[in-house]
GROMACS .gro file of N, CA and C in nm:
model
  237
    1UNK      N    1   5.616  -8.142  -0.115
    1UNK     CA    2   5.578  -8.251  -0.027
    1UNK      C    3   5.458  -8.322  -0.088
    2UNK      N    4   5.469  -8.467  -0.168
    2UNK     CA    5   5.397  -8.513  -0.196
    2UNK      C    6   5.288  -8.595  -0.141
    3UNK      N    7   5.294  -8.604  -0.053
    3UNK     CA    8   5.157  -8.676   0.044
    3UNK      C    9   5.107  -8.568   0.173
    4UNK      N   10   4.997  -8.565   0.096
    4UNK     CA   11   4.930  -8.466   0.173
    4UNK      C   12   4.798  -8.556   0.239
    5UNK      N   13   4.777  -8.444   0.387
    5UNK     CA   14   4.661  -8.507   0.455
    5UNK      C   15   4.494  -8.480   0.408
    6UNK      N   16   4.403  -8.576   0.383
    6UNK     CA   17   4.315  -8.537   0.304
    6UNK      C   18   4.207  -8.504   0.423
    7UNK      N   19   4.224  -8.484   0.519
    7UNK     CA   20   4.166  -8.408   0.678
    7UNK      C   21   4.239  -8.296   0.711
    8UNK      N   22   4.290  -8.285   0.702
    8UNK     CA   23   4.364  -8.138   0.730
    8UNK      C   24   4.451  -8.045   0.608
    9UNK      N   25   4.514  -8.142   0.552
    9UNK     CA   26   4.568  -8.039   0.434
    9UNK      C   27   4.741  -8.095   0.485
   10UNK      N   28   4.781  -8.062   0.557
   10UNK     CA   29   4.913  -8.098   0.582
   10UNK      C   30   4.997  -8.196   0.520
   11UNK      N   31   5.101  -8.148   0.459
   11UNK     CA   32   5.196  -8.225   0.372
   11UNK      C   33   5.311  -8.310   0.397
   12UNK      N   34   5.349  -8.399   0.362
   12UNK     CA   35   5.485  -8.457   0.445
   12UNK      C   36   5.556  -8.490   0.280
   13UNK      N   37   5.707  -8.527   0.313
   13UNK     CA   38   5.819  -8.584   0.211
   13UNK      C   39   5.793  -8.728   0.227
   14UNK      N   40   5.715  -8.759   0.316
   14UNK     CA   41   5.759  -8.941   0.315
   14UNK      C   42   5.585  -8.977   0.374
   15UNK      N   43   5.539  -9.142   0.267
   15UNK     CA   44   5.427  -9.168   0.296
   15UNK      C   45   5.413  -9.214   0.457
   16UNK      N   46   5.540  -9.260   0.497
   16UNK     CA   47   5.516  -9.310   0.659
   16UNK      C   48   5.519  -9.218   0.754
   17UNK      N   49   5.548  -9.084   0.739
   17UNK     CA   50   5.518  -8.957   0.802
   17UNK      C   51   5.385  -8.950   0.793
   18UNK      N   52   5.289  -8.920   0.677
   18UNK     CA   53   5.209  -8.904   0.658
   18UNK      C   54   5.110  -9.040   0.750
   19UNK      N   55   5.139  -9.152   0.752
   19UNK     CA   56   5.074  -9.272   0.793
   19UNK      C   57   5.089  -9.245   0.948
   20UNK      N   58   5.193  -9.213   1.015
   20UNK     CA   59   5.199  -9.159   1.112
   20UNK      C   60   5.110  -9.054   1.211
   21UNK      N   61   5.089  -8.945   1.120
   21UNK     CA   62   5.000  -8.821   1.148
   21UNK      C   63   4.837  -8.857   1.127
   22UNK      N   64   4.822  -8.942   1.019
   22UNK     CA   65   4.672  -8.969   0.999
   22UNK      C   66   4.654  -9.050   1.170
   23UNK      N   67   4.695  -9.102   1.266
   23UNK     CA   68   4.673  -9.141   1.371
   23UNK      C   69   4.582  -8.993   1.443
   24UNK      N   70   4.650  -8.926   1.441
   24UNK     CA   71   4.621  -8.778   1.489
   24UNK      C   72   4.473  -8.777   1.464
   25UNK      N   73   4.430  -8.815   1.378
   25UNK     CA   74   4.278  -8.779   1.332
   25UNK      C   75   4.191  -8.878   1.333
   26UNK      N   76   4.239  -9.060   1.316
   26UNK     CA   77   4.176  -9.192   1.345
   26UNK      C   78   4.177  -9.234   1.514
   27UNK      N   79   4.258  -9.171   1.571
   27UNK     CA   80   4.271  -9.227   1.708
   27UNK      C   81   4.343  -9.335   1.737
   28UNK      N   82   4.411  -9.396   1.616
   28UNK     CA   83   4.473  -9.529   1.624
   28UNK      C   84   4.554  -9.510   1.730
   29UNK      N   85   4.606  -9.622   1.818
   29UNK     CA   86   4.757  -9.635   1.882
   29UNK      C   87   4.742  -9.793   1.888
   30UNK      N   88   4.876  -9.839   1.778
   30UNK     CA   89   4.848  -9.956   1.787
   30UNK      C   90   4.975  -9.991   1.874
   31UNK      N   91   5.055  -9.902   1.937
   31UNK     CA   92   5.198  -9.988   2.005
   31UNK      C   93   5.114  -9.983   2.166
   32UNK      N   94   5.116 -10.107   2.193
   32UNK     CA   95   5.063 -10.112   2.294
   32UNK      C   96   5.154 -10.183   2.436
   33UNK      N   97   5.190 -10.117   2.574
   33UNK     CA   98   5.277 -10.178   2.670
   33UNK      C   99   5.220 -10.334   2.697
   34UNK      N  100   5.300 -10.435   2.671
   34UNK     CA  101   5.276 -10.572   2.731
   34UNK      C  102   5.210 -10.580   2.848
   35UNK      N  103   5.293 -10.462   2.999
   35UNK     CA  104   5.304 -10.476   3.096
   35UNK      C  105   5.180 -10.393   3.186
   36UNK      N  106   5.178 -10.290   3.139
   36UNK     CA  107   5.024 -10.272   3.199
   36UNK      C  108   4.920 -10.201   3.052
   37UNK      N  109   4.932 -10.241   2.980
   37UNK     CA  110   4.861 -10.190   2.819
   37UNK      C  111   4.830 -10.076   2.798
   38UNK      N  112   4.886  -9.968   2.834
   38UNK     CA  113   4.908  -9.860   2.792
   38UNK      C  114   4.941  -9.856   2.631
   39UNK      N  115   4.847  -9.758   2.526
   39UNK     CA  116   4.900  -9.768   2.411
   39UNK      C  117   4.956  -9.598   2.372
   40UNK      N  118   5.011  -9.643   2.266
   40UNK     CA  119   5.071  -9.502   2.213
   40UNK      C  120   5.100  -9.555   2.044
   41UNK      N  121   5.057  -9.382   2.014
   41UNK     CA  122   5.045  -9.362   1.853
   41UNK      C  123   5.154  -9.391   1.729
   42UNK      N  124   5.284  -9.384   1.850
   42UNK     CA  125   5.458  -9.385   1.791
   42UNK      C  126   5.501  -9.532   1.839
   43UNK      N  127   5.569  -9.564   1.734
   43UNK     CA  128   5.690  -9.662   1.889
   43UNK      C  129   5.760  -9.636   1.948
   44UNK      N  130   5.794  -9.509   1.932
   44UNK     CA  131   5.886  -9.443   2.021
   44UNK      C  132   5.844  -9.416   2.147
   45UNK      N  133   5.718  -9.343   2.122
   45UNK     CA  134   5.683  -9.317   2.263
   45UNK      C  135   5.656  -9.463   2.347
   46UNK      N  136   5.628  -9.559   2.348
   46UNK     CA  137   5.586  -9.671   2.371
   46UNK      C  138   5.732  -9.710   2.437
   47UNK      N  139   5.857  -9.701   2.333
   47UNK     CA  140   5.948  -9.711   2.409
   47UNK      C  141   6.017  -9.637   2.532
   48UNK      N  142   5.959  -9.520   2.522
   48UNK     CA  143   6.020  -9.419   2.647
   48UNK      C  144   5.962  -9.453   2.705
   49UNK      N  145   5.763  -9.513   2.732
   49UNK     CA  146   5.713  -9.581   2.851
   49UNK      C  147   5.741  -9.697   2.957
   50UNK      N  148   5.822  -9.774   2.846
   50UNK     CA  149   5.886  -9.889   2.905
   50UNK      C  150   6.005  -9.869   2.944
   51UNK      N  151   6.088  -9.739   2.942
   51UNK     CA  152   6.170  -9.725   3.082
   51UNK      C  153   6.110  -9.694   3.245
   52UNK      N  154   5.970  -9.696   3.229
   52UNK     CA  155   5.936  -9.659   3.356
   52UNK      C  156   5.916  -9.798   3.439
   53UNK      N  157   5.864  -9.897   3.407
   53UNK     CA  158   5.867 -10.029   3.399
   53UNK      C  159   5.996 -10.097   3.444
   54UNK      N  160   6.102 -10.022   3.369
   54UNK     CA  161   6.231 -10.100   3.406
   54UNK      C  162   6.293 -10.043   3.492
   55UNK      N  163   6.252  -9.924   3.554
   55UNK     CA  164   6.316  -9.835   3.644
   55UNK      C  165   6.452  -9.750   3.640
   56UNK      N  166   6.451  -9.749   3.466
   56UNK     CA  167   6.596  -9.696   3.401
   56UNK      C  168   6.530  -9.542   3.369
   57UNK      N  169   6.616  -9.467   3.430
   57UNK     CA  170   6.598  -9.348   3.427
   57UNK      C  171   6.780  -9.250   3.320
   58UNK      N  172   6.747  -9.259   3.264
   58UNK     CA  173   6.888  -9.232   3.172
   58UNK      C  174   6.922  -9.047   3.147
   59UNK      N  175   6.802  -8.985   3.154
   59UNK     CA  176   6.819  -8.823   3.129
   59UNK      C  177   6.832  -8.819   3.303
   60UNK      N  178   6.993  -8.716   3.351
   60UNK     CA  179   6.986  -8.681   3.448
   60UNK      C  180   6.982  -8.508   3.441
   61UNK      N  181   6.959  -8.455   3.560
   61UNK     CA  182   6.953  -8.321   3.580
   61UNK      C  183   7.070  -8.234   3.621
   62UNK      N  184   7.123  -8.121   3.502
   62UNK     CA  185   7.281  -8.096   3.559
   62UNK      C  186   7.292  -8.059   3.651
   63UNK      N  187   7.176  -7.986   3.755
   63UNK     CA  188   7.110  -7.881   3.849
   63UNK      C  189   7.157  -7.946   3.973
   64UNK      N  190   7.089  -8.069   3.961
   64UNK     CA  191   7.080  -8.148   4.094
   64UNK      C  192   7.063  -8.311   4.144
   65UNK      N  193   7.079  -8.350   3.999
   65UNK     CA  194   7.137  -8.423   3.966
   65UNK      C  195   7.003  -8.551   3.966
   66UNK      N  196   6.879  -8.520   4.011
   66UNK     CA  197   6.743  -8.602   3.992
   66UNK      C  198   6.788  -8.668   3.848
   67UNK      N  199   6.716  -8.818   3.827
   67UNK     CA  200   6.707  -8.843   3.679
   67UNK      C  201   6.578  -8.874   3.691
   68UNK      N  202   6.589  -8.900   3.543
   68UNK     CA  203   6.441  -8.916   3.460
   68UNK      C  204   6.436  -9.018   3.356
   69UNK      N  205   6.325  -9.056   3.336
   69UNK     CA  206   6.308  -9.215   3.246
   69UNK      C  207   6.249  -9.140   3.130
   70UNK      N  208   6.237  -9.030   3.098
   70UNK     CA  209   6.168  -8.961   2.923
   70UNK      C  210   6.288  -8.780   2.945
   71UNK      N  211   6.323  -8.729   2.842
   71UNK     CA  212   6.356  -8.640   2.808
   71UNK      C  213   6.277  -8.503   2.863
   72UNK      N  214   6.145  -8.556   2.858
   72UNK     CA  215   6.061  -8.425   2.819
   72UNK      C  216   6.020  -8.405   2.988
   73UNK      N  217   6.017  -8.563   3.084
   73UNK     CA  218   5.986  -8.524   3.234
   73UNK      C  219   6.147  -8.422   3.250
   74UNK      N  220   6.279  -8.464   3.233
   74UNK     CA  221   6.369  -8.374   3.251
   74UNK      C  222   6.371  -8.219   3.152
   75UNK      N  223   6.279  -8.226   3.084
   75UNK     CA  224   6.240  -8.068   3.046
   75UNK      C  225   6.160  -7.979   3.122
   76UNK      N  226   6.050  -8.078   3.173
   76UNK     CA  227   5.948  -8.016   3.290
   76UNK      C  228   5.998  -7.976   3.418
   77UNK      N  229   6.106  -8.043   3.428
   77UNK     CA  230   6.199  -8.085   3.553
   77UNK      C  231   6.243  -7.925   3.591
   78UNK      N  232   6.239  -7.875   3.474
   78UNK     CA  233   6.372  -7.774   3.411
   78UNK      C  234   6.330  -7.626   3.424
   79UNK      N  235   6.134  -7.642   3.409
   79UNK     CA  236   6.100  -7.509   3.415
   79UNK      C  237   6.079  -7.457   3.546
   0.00000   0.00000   0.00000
């Protein structure tokens, strides 16, 4: 793994992994919500925020059938 972190040591295969993780240690979050400016470090996450906004809840629960607008609230859901 050729790009390594020069704060921690940690290695990645790809420089945009690595550009990614240095957030971890700068504090950056440059994806920021339009709608109430909430920021986040990923765009991803930024995008799972803006299902809450749209009121699209897409992970449902096999249990009981609640849904959820992020994966990880239907993981919490779960314990």
């Amino acid at each position: 793994r050729p790009f390594g972190c020069a704060d921690c040591g940690k290695s990645f295969a790809w420089a945009s992994h690595l550009e990614r993780h240095r957030r971890v240690h700068t504090g950056e979050r440059p994806f920021g919500c339009p709608e109430c400016g909430e920021r986040y470090r990923q765009s991803s996450h930024l995008l799972q925020h803006r299902h809450t906004h749209a009121g699209d809840r897409p992970h449902k629960c096999a249990e009981c059938g609640k849904r959820f607008a992020g994966a990880a609230e239907l993981a919490a859901h779960g314990r």
